[in-house]
Tab-separated table of C-alpha atoms in Angstrom:
chain	number	residue	atom	x	y	z
P	263	UNK	CA	25.048	-75.216	15.586
P	264	UNK	CA	26.875	-74.051	12.525
P	265	UNK	CA	26.797	-75.637	9.136
P	266	UNK	CA	28.383	-75.059	5.749
P	267	UNK	CA	26.957	-76.758	2.695
P	268	UNK	CA	28.817	-77.147	-0.554
P	269	UNK	CA	26.312	-79.008	-2.641
P	270	UNK	CA	28.653	-79.560	-5.583
P	271	UNK	CA	30.900	-82.521	-4.826
P	272	UNK	CA	32.753	-82.439	-8.138
P	273	UNK	CA	32.817	-80.058	-11.082
P	274	UNK	CA	34.627	-80.618	-14.349
P	275	UNK	CA	35.147	-77.826	-16.865
P	276	UNK	CA	37.258	-77.142	-19.899
P	277	UNK	CA	39.965	-74.517	-19.714
P	278	UNK	CA	38.757	-70.931	-20.200
P	279	UNK	CA	35.270	-71.704	-19.000
P	280	UNK	CA	33.865	-69.729	-16.076
P	281	UNK	CA	32.868	-71.771	-13.048
P	282	UNK	CA	30.971	-70.937	-9.853
P	283	UNK	CA	31.378	-72.865	-6.626
P	284	UNK	CA	28.400	-72.614	-4.302
P	285	UNK	CA	28.507	-72.206	-0.532
P	286	UNK	CA	25.512	-71.916	1.785
P	287	UNK	CA	25.978	-71.443	5.511
P	288	UNK	CA	23.957	-71.541	8.715
P	289	UNK	CA	24.741	-69.773	11.975
P	290	UNK	CA	22.813	-68.148	14.801
P	291	UNK	CA	25.519	-65.578	15.441
P	292	UNK	CA	25.179	-62.101	13.983
P	293	UNK	CA	28.947	-61.644	13.785
P	294	UNK	CA	30.726	-64.292	11.788
P	295	UNK	CA	33.478	-64.752	9.225
P	296	UNK	CA	33.454	-66.709	6.007
P	297	UNK	CA	36.521	-68.093	4.274
P	298	UNK	CA	37.480	-69.887	1.113
P	299	UNK	CA	40.491	-72.191	1.001
P	300	UNK	CA	42.052	-73.997	-1.943
P	301	UNK	CA	43.681	-77.408	-1.514
P	302	UNK	CA	45.748	-78.464	-4.544
P	303	UNK	CA	47.009	-82.043	-4.866
P	304	UNK	CA	50.176	-81.048	-2.971
P	305	UNK	CA	48.106	-80.972	0.215
P	306	UNK	CA	48.374	-77.576	1.831
P	307	UNK	CA	45.275	-75.459	2.225
P	308	UNK	CA	45.757	-72.019	0.755
P	309	UNK	CA	43.781	-69.131	2.211
P	310	UNK	CA	41.936	-67.237	-0.533
P	311	UNK	CA	39.561	-64.783	1.145
P	312	UNK	CA	37.928	-63.750	4.406
P	313	UNK	CA	34.643	-61.889	4.602
P	314	UNK	CA	32.920	-60.632	7.748
P	315	UNK	CA	29.168	-60.650	8.203
P	316	UNK	CA	28.881	-56.877	8.082
P	317	UNK	CA	30.579	-56.449	4.749
P	318	UNK	CA	28.416	-57.553	1.865
P	319	UNK	CA	30.544	-55.973	-0.810
P	320	UNK	CA	31.503	-58.384	-3.520
P	321	UNK	CA	35.195	-58.781	-4.123
P	322	UNK	CA	37.288	-59.405	-7.186
P	323	UNK	CA	40.888	-60.517	-7.211
P	324	UNK	CA	42.196	-61.191	-10.684
P	325	UNK	CA	40.211	-64.095	-12.114
P	326	UNK	CA	38.570	-64.789	-8.755
P	327	UNK	CA	35.401	-63.142	-7.491
P	328	UNK	CA	33.167	-63.694	-4.515
P	329	UNK	CA	29.462	-62.959	-4.118
P	330	UNK	CA	28.281	-62.659	-0.506
P	331	UNK	CA	24.526	-62.480	0.020
P	332	UNK	CA	23.246	-62.508	3.600
P	333	UNK	CA	19.639	-62.704	2.400
P	334	UNK	CA	20.284	-66.169	1.013
P	335	UNK	CA	23.148	-67.084	3.414
P	336	UNK	CA	25.414	-67.716	0.487
P	337	UNK	CA	29.046	-66.964	-0.267
P	338	UNK	CA	29.713	-68.145	-3.803
P	339	UNK	CA	33.065	-68.202	-5.559
P	340	UNK	CA	33.524	-67.677	-9.275
P	341	UNK	CA	36.637	-68.386	-11.312
P	342	UNK	CA	36.670	-66.606	-14.638
P	343	UNK	CA	38.548	-68.110	-17.588
P	344	UNK	CA	39.570	-71.168	-15.613
P	345	UNK	CA	43.049	-72.659	-15.987
P	346	UNK	CA	44.440	-76.121	-15.384
P	347	UNK	CA	46.261	-74.779	-12.305
P	348	UNK	CA	42.891	-74.020	-10.743
P	349	UNK	CA	42.278	-77.762	-10.364
P	350	UNK	CA	41.962	-78.375	-6.630
P	351	UNK	CA	39.516	-79.008	-3.825
P	352	UNK	CA	37.921	-75.785	-2.649
P	353	UNK	CA	36.582	-75.473	0.880
P	354	UNK	CA	34.194	-72.857	2.191
P	355	UNK	CA	34.418	-72.332	5.961
P	356	UNK	CA	32.722	-70.378	8.741
P	357	UNK	CA	33.695	-69.154	12.207
P	358	UNK	CA	31.906	-67.062	14.774
P	359	UNK	CA	32.220	-66.070	18.404
P	360	UNK	CA	30.235	-69.080	19.329
P	361	UNK	CA	32.626	-71.433	17.570
P	362	UNK	CA	35.776	-70.444	19.471
P	363	UNK	CA	38.577	-70.956	16.931
P	364	UNK	CA	36.815	-73.808	15.268
P	365	UNK	CA	36.440	-73.488	11.535
P	366	UNK	CA	33.337	-75.225	10.310
P	367	UNK	CA	34.280	-76.513	6.881
P	368	UNK	CA	32.026	-77.518	4.062
P	369	UNK	CA	32.714	-80.907	2.516
P	370	UNK	CA	34.621	-79.313	-0.322
P	371	UNK	CA	34.190	-79.158	-4.081
P	372	UNK	CA	36.682	-80.911	-6.329
P	373	UNK	CA	37.250	-78.757	-9.375
P	374	UNK	CA	38.930	-80.329	-12.383
P	375	UNK	CA	39.921	-78.047	-15.230
P	376	UNK	CA	40.717	-79.981	-18.369
P	377	UNK	CA	42.990	-78.617	-21.107
Y	1015	UNK	CA	56.156	-72.005	-1.063
Y	1016	UNK	CA	54.208	-72.372	2.146
Y	1017	UNK	CA	55.475	-70.402	5.170
Y	1018	UNK	CA	54.503	-73.181	7.534
Y	1019	UNK	CA	56.968	-76.029	7.238
Y	1020	UNK	CA	56.077	-79.581	8.229
Y	1021	UNK	CA	58.374	-82.563	8.481
Y	1022	UNK	CA	58.411	-85.306	7.476
Y	1023	UNK	CA	56.275	-85.193	4.341
Y	1024	UNK	CA	55.538	-88.896	4.547
Y	1025	UNK	CA	55.695	-91.275	7.490
Y	1026	UNK	CA	55.024	-94.985	7.737
Y	1027	UNK	CA	54.937	-96.425	11.219
Y	1028	UNK	CA	53.922	-99.578	12.962
Y	1029	UNK	CA	51.402	-99.684	15.753
Y	1030	UNK	CA	54.120	-100.054	18.395
Y	1031	UNK	CA	56.348	-97.251	17.123
Y	1032	UNK	CA	56.858	-93.813	18.606
Y	1033	UNK	CA	57.315	-90.964	16.166
Y	1034	UNK	CA	56.916	-87.199	16.071
Y	1035	UNK	CA	55.595	-84.742	13.532
Y	1036	UNK	CA	57.161	-81.315	13.438
Y	1037	UNK	CA	55.853	-77.936	12.387
Y	1038	UNK	CA	57.637	-74.601	12.192
Y	1039	UNK	CA	56.583	-71.063	11.318
Y	1040	UNK	CA	58.544	-67.819	11.448
Y	1041	UNK	CA	55.742	-65.381	10.741
Y	1042	UNK	CA	55.338	-64.307	14.365
Y	1043	UNK	CA	51.971	-66.003	14.571
Y	1044	UNK	CA	50.617	-66.508	18.083
Y	1045	UNK	CA	48.306	-69.440	17.519
Y	1046	UNK	CA	49.170	-72.863	16.107
Y	1047	UNK	CA	46.925	-75.757	15.230
Y	1048	UNK	CA	46.930	-79.456	14.393
Y	1049	UNK	CA	44.323	-80.778	11.984
Y	1050	UNK	CA	43.666	-84.309	10.764
Y	1051	UNK	CA	42.305	-84.879	7.284
Y	1052	UNK	CA	41.037	-88.166	5.929
Y	1053	UNK	CA	40.753	-88.695	2.191
Y	1054	UNK	CA	37.953	-86.745	0.526
Y	1055	UNK	CA	36.956	-85.114	3.811
Y	1056	UNK	CA	37.481	-81.632	5.234
Y	1057	UNK	CA	40.139	-81.107	7.900
Y	1058	UNK	CA	39.151	-81.836	11.492
Y	1059	UNK	CA	40.566	-79.763	14.332
Y	1060	UNK	CA	42.647	-81.656	16.887
Y	1061	UNK	CA	44.525	-79.111	19.026
Y	1062	UNK	CA	44.990	-75.355	19.344
Y	1063	UNK	CA	47.885	-73.591	21.042
Y	1064	UNK	CA	47.530	-69.933	21.893
Y	1065	UNK	CA	50.659	-68.114	23.097
Y	1066	UNK	CA	52.352	-71.499	23.546
Y	1067	UNK	CA	49.626	-72.813	25.838
Y	1068	UNK	CA	47.223	-75.579	24.896
Y	1069	UNK	CA	43.818	-73.940	24.657
Y	1070	UNK	CA	41.751	-76.522	22.824
Y	1071	UNK	CA	41.874	-80.314	22.724
Y	1072	UNK	CA	39.058	-81.683	20.618
Y	1073	UNK	CA	38.786	-84.877	22.664
Y	1074	UNK	CA	41.739	-86.386	20.853
Y	1075	UNK	CA	42.914	-89.830	22.087
Y	1076	UNK	CA	45.958	-89.729	24.326
Y	1077	UNK	CA	48.042	-91.622	21.761
Y	1078	UNK	CA	48.389	-88.172	20.168
Y	1079	UNK	CA	50.386	-85.804	22.354
Y	1080	UNK	CA	51.002	-82.203	21.254
Y	1081	UNK	CA	53.872	-80.037	22.391
Y	1082	UNK	CA	54.707	-76.387	21.764
Y	1083	UNK	CA	58.367	-75.814	22.764
Y	1084	UNK	CA	58.304	-72.163	21.670
Y	1085	UNK	CA	56.258	-69.723	19.646
Y	1086	UNK	CA	57.659	-71.005	16.341
Y	1087	UNK	CA	57.513	-74.749	16.857
Y	1088	UNK	CA	54.748	-77.278	17.246
Y	1089	UNK	CA	55.189	-81.017	17.608
Y	1090	UNK	CA	52.793	-83.911	17.583
Y	1091	UNK	CA	54.068	-87.020	19.335
Y	1092	UNK	CA	52.584	-90.293	18.186
Y	1093	UNK	CA	52.520	-93.552	20.122
Y	1094	UNK	CA	50.612	-96.814	19.741
Y	1095	UNK	CA	48.601	-95.571	16.805
Y	1096	UNK	CA	45.924	-97.556	15.040
Y	1097	UNK	CA	45.542	-98.111	11.282
Y	1098	UNK	CA	42.504	-95.809	11.299
Y	1099	UNK	CA	44.822	-92.978	12.349
Y	1100	UNK	CA	46.301	-93.009	8.861
Y	1101	UNK	CA	45.585	-89.579	7.413
Y	1102	UNK	CA	47.074	-86.276	6.325
Y	1103	UNK	CA	48.112	-84.259	9.374
Y	1104	UNK	CA	48.103	-80.538	8.779
Y	1105	UNK	CA	49.706	-77.876	10.893
Y	1106	UNK	CA	48.437	-74.307	10.710
Y	1107	UNK	CA	49.160	-70.969	12.303
Y	1108	UNK	CA	47.372	-67.651	12.604
Y	1109	UNK	CA	48.549	-64.183	13.474
Y	1110	UNK	CA	45.826	-63.559	16.000
Y	1111	UNK	CA	44.115	-65.825	18.420
Y	1112	UNK	CA	40.630	-64.659	17.573
Y	1113	UNK	CA	38.198	-66.601	15.505
Y	1114	UNK	CA	38.524	-64.223	12.585
Y	1115	UNK	CA	42.202	-64.836	11.854
Y	1116	UNK	CA	42.881	-66.698	8.613
Y	1117	UNK	CA	44.826	-69.896	9.003
Y	1118	UNK	CA	48.068	-70.533	7.138
Y	1119	UNK	CA	48.574	-74.230	6.543
Y	1120	UNK	CA	51.634	-76.350	5.933
Y	1121	UNK	CA	51.874	-79.030	3.262
Y	1122	UNK	CA	51.037	-81.726	5.755
Y	1123	UNK	CA	52.496	-85.055	6.787
Y	1124	UNK	CA	50.924	-88.064	5.134
Y	1125	UNK	CA	50.883	-90.730	7.827
Y	1126	UNK	CA	50.354	-94.429	7.224
Y	1127	UNK	CA	49.982	-96.753	10.201
Y	1128	UNK	CA	50.616	-100.410	9.424
């Protein structure tokens, strides 16, 4: 069985602070993919990043960065210099060959960035 | 703007009504999905269409009936719903049909069953 744990239910920060959203996953498959999605109040989930299990390189995209560590089964997401527009629910998700299309989502972290 | 378009944005229906949710994408994606999302919960998969054929039904009650008329369109027909079916219904598509393809979601239809 697969599992994604986002232990932080809600985080509140002040604009310009850095914030890290934690994601810990469990899977028995050796080949798997990890994703982060952002869900603003408007409702749609926005794809942010995909990482496969064989690529442990960290990635940076503007103010966003991701730290993938297989040794600790974690795929954490950091927003640098947060902005009010970053306020959203962020979901970490996992798929693998054994899951057959099915994204296993974490419960999500509600990030509120206050001005 | 999202590239997956869902209509209507909001829908209120009684338990005896019949209504349909519509989803459209023009990205050439070969897989389309329906998800249901309750408040403060992650999305739950309902149906998957791959190359216009239903490939996954996550044991969804028959009062929800999906239809894929062509590669760009996905419908969800609703009949005799219950108040607990009130939720955000999200459509998604992916370029590939493999498990590694990122999903592109629409804005959703917020459904209220009275």
